[in-house]
Each structure stands twice: as structure tokens, then as C-alpha cells.
CSV table of C-alpha atoms in Angstrom, one decimal:
chain,number,residue,atom,x,y,z
A,1,MET,CA,-4.0,-31.2,-52.9
A,2,ALA,CA,-7.7,-30.8,-53.2
A,3,ALA,CA,-9.8,-30.3,-50.0
A,4,ARG,CA,-12.3,-32.9,-49.2
A,5,SER,CA,-15.9,-31.9,-49.6
A,6,HIS,CA,-18.7,-32.7,-47.0
A,7,LYS,CA,-22.2,-33.0,-48.3
A,8,ARG,CA,-24.9,-32.6,-45.7
A,9,PRO,CA,-28.6,-31.5,-45.8
A,10,LEU,CA,-29.4,-28.0,-44.5
A,11,HIS,CA,-31.0,-29.3,-41.3
A,12,GLU,CA,-27.7,-31.1,-40.4
A,13,TRP,CA,-25.7,-27.9,-40.9
A,14,CYS,CA,-28.1,-26.1,-38.6
A,15,ALA,CA,-27.7,-28.8,-35.9
A,16,LEU,CA,-23.9,-28.6,-36.2
A,17,ALA,CA,-24.2,-24.8,-35.8
A,18,GLY,CA,-26.1,-25.3,-32.6
A,19,VAL,CA,-29.5,-24.0,-33.7
A,20,PRO,CA,-32.6,-26.0,-34.4
A,21,CYS,CA,-33.9,-25.9,-37.9
A,22,ARG,CA,-37.2,-24.0,-37.9
A,23,ALA,CA,-38.5,-25.4,-41.1
A,24,SER,CA,-39.4,-28.8,-42.5
A,25,GLY,CA,-39.9,-30.4,-45.9
A,26,ALA,CA,-37.9,-30.9,-49.0
A,27,TRP,CA,-36.0,-27.6,-48.7
A,28,THR,CA,-34.3,-28.7,-45.5
A,29,GLU,CA,-33.2,-31.9,-47.2
A,30,ARG,CA,-31.3,-30.0,-50.0
A,31,LEU,CA,-27.6,-31.2,-50.0
A,32,ILE,CA,-25.0,-28.5,-49.4
A,33,ALA,CA,-21.4,-29.3,-50.3
A,34,VAL,CA,-18.8,-27.6,-48.1
A,35,ARG,CA,-15.1,-27.7,-48.4
A,36,ALA,CA,-12.3,-25.9,-46.7
A,37,GLY,CA,-10.1,-23.6,-48.8
A,38,ALA,CA,-7.9,-20.6,-48.8
A,39,GLU,CA,-10.5,-18.3,-50.4
A,40,GLU,CA,-14.2,-18.0,-49.5
A,41,ALA,CA,-16.7,-18.9,-52.3
A,42,LEU,CA,-20.4,-19.6,-52.9
A,43,ILE,CA,-21.3,-21.5,-56.0
A,44,VAL,CA,-25.0,-22.0,-56.8
A,45,MET,CA,-26.5,-24.0,-59.7
A,46,SER,CA,-29.6,-22.6,-61.3
A,47,GLY,CA,-33.0,-24.2,-60.6
A,48,SER,CA,-35.5,-24.2,-57.8
A,49,CYS,CA,-33.6,-26.6,-55.6
A,50,GLY,CA,-30.2,-26.3,-57.2
A,51,ALA,CA,-26.9,-27.6,-55.9
A,52,VAL,CA,-24.9,-25.4,-53.6
A,53,GLN,CA,-21.2,-25.5,-53.0
A,54,ILE,CA,-19.5,-23.4,-50.4
A,55,THR,CA,-15.8,-22.9,-49.8
A,56,THR,CA,-15.1,-21.8,-46.2
A,57,PRO,CA,-12.0,-20.8,-44.3
A,58,ARG,CA,-10.2,-23.6,-42.5
A,59,SER,CA,-11.7,-23.8,-39.0
A,60,GLY,CA,-13.5,-26.1,-36.6
A,61,LEU,CA,-16.7,-27.9,-37.5
A,62,VAL,CA,-19.0,-25.7,-35.4
A,63,THR,CA,-17.4,-22.5,-36.8
A,64,GLN,CA,-17.7,-23.9,-40.3
A,65,ALA,CA,-21.3,-24.8,-39.8
A,66,ARG,CA,-22.1,-21.3,-38.5
A,67,TYR,CA,-20.4,-19.8,-41.5
A,68,VAL,CA,-22.3,-22.0,-43.9
A,69,VAL,CA,-25.7,-21.3,-42.3
A,70,GLY,CA,-24.9,-17.5,-42.1
A,71,LEU,CA,-23.8,-17.4,-45.7
A,72,LEU,CA,-26.9,-19.2,-46.9
A,73,ALA,CA,-29.1,-16.8,-44.9
A,74,TYR,CA,-27.5,-13.6,-46.0
A,75,GLY,CA,-25.4,-14.4,-49.1
A,76,LEU,CA,-28.0,-16.6,-50.8
A,77,ASN,CA,-31.1,-15.1,-49.1
A,78,ASP,CA,-32.3,-18.5,-48.0
A,79,LEU,CA,-35.3,-17.7,-45.8
A,80,VAL,CA,-35.1,-21.1,-44.1
A,81,ALA,CA,-31.5,-20.5,-43.0
A,82,ARG,CA,-32.3,-16.8,-42.1
A,83,GLU,CA,-35.3,-17.8,-39.9
A,84,THR,CA,-33.2,-20.6,-38.3
A,85,ILE,CA,-30.4,-18.3,-37.1
A,86,ARG,CA,-32.7,-15.5,-36.1
A,87,GLY,CA,-32.0,-14.7,-32.4
A,88,ALA,CA,-28.9,-16.8,-32.1
A,89,PRO,CA,-26.3,-14.9,-30.1
A,90,TRP,CA,-23.5,-15.6,-32.7
A,91,ALA,CA,-25.7,-14.3,-35.5
A,92,LYS,CA,-26.5,-10.9,-34.2
A,93,LEU,CA,-25.1,-7.8,-36.0
A,94,ARG,CA,-22.8,-5.6,-34.1
A,95,PRO,CA,-23.9,-2.1,-33.3
A,96,PRO,CA,-22.4,0.6,-35.6
A,97,LYS,CA,-19.2,2.2,-34.5
A,98,GLY,CA,-19.8,4.9,-32.0
A,99,ARG,CA,-23.0,3.5,-30.6
A,100,PRO,CA,-23.2,2.2,-27.0
A,101,ARG,CA,-23.7,-1.5,-26.4
A,102,SER,CA,-27.4,-0.9,-25.8
A,103,ALA,CA,-27.6,0.1,-29.5
A,104,ARG,CA,-29.8,3.1,-28.6
A,105,ALA,CA,-29.0,6.6,-29.7
A,106,LEU,CA,-27.1,8.8,-27.4
A,107,THR,CA,-28.9,11.5,-25.5
A,108,ASN,CA,-27.9,15.1,-26.1
A,109,VAL,CA,-26.2,15.1,-22.6
A,110,GLU,CA,-24.2,12.0,-23.4
A,111,ARG,CA,-23.2,13.3,-26.8
A,112,GLN,CA,-22.0,16.7,-25.3
A,113,ARG,CA,-20.1,14.9,-22.5
A,114,ARG,CA,-18.1,13.0,-25.1
A,115,TYR,CA,-16.9,16.1,-26.9
A,116,ARG,CA,-15.8,18.1,-23.7
């Protein structure tokens, strides 16, 4: 059974993800086809405003929209999507393993205390 595809413009995927689209113009009107599937995939047709088809894991609409906008931002290097999700709490990178939550480097005293 084939999964149903949803075609929406980029600005609608941004709104569903809970972030306002920070761009305007034809690039935000580009249709992006999204369907739920077992394996994740990103298919892009060549051209300046080529068609994009994304296969996402099965999840809720908000989670799917965040996945779509994040994949466009960092998988496809879409600067409109990247600028749109900049600063969103769900789009922040986690600090590397071993770093405190403040994401600052440990002082020498803190580092020595861990190894005693």
C-alpha cells in the first residue's frame, strides 16, 4: 500500500512546524511533497526551483513538519529553511558528549575534580 503524499509550499511547512517563515517570494511558494514511509529519503530534481520529495518516519504532523524543515535546512542546504529555524528551541544542536549544559569548556578545577 503506497503512502499518501502531501504537497505544500515551504511557508506552510514552516507554519506547521511552529516557526514563522523569515523569507518571502517565489522560493517560499515552492511545493514540497512529503509522504510517510519506513525509510527516510530526500529526492531533489535538478533545476533552480526543482521539485522536492521527502519521505519521513511516521509521526504526528508537527513532528513531520519539523523534520521536513530541518532536512531542507541541513540536508539540502536551503538557506530560507535554515534562516527560518534559526533560534527555534527544537532545532538547536546538543552540546558534545562530556560538555556541561552551558556548552562552555570546563575549567581546570572542574576537569580535575571529575578525575579524582
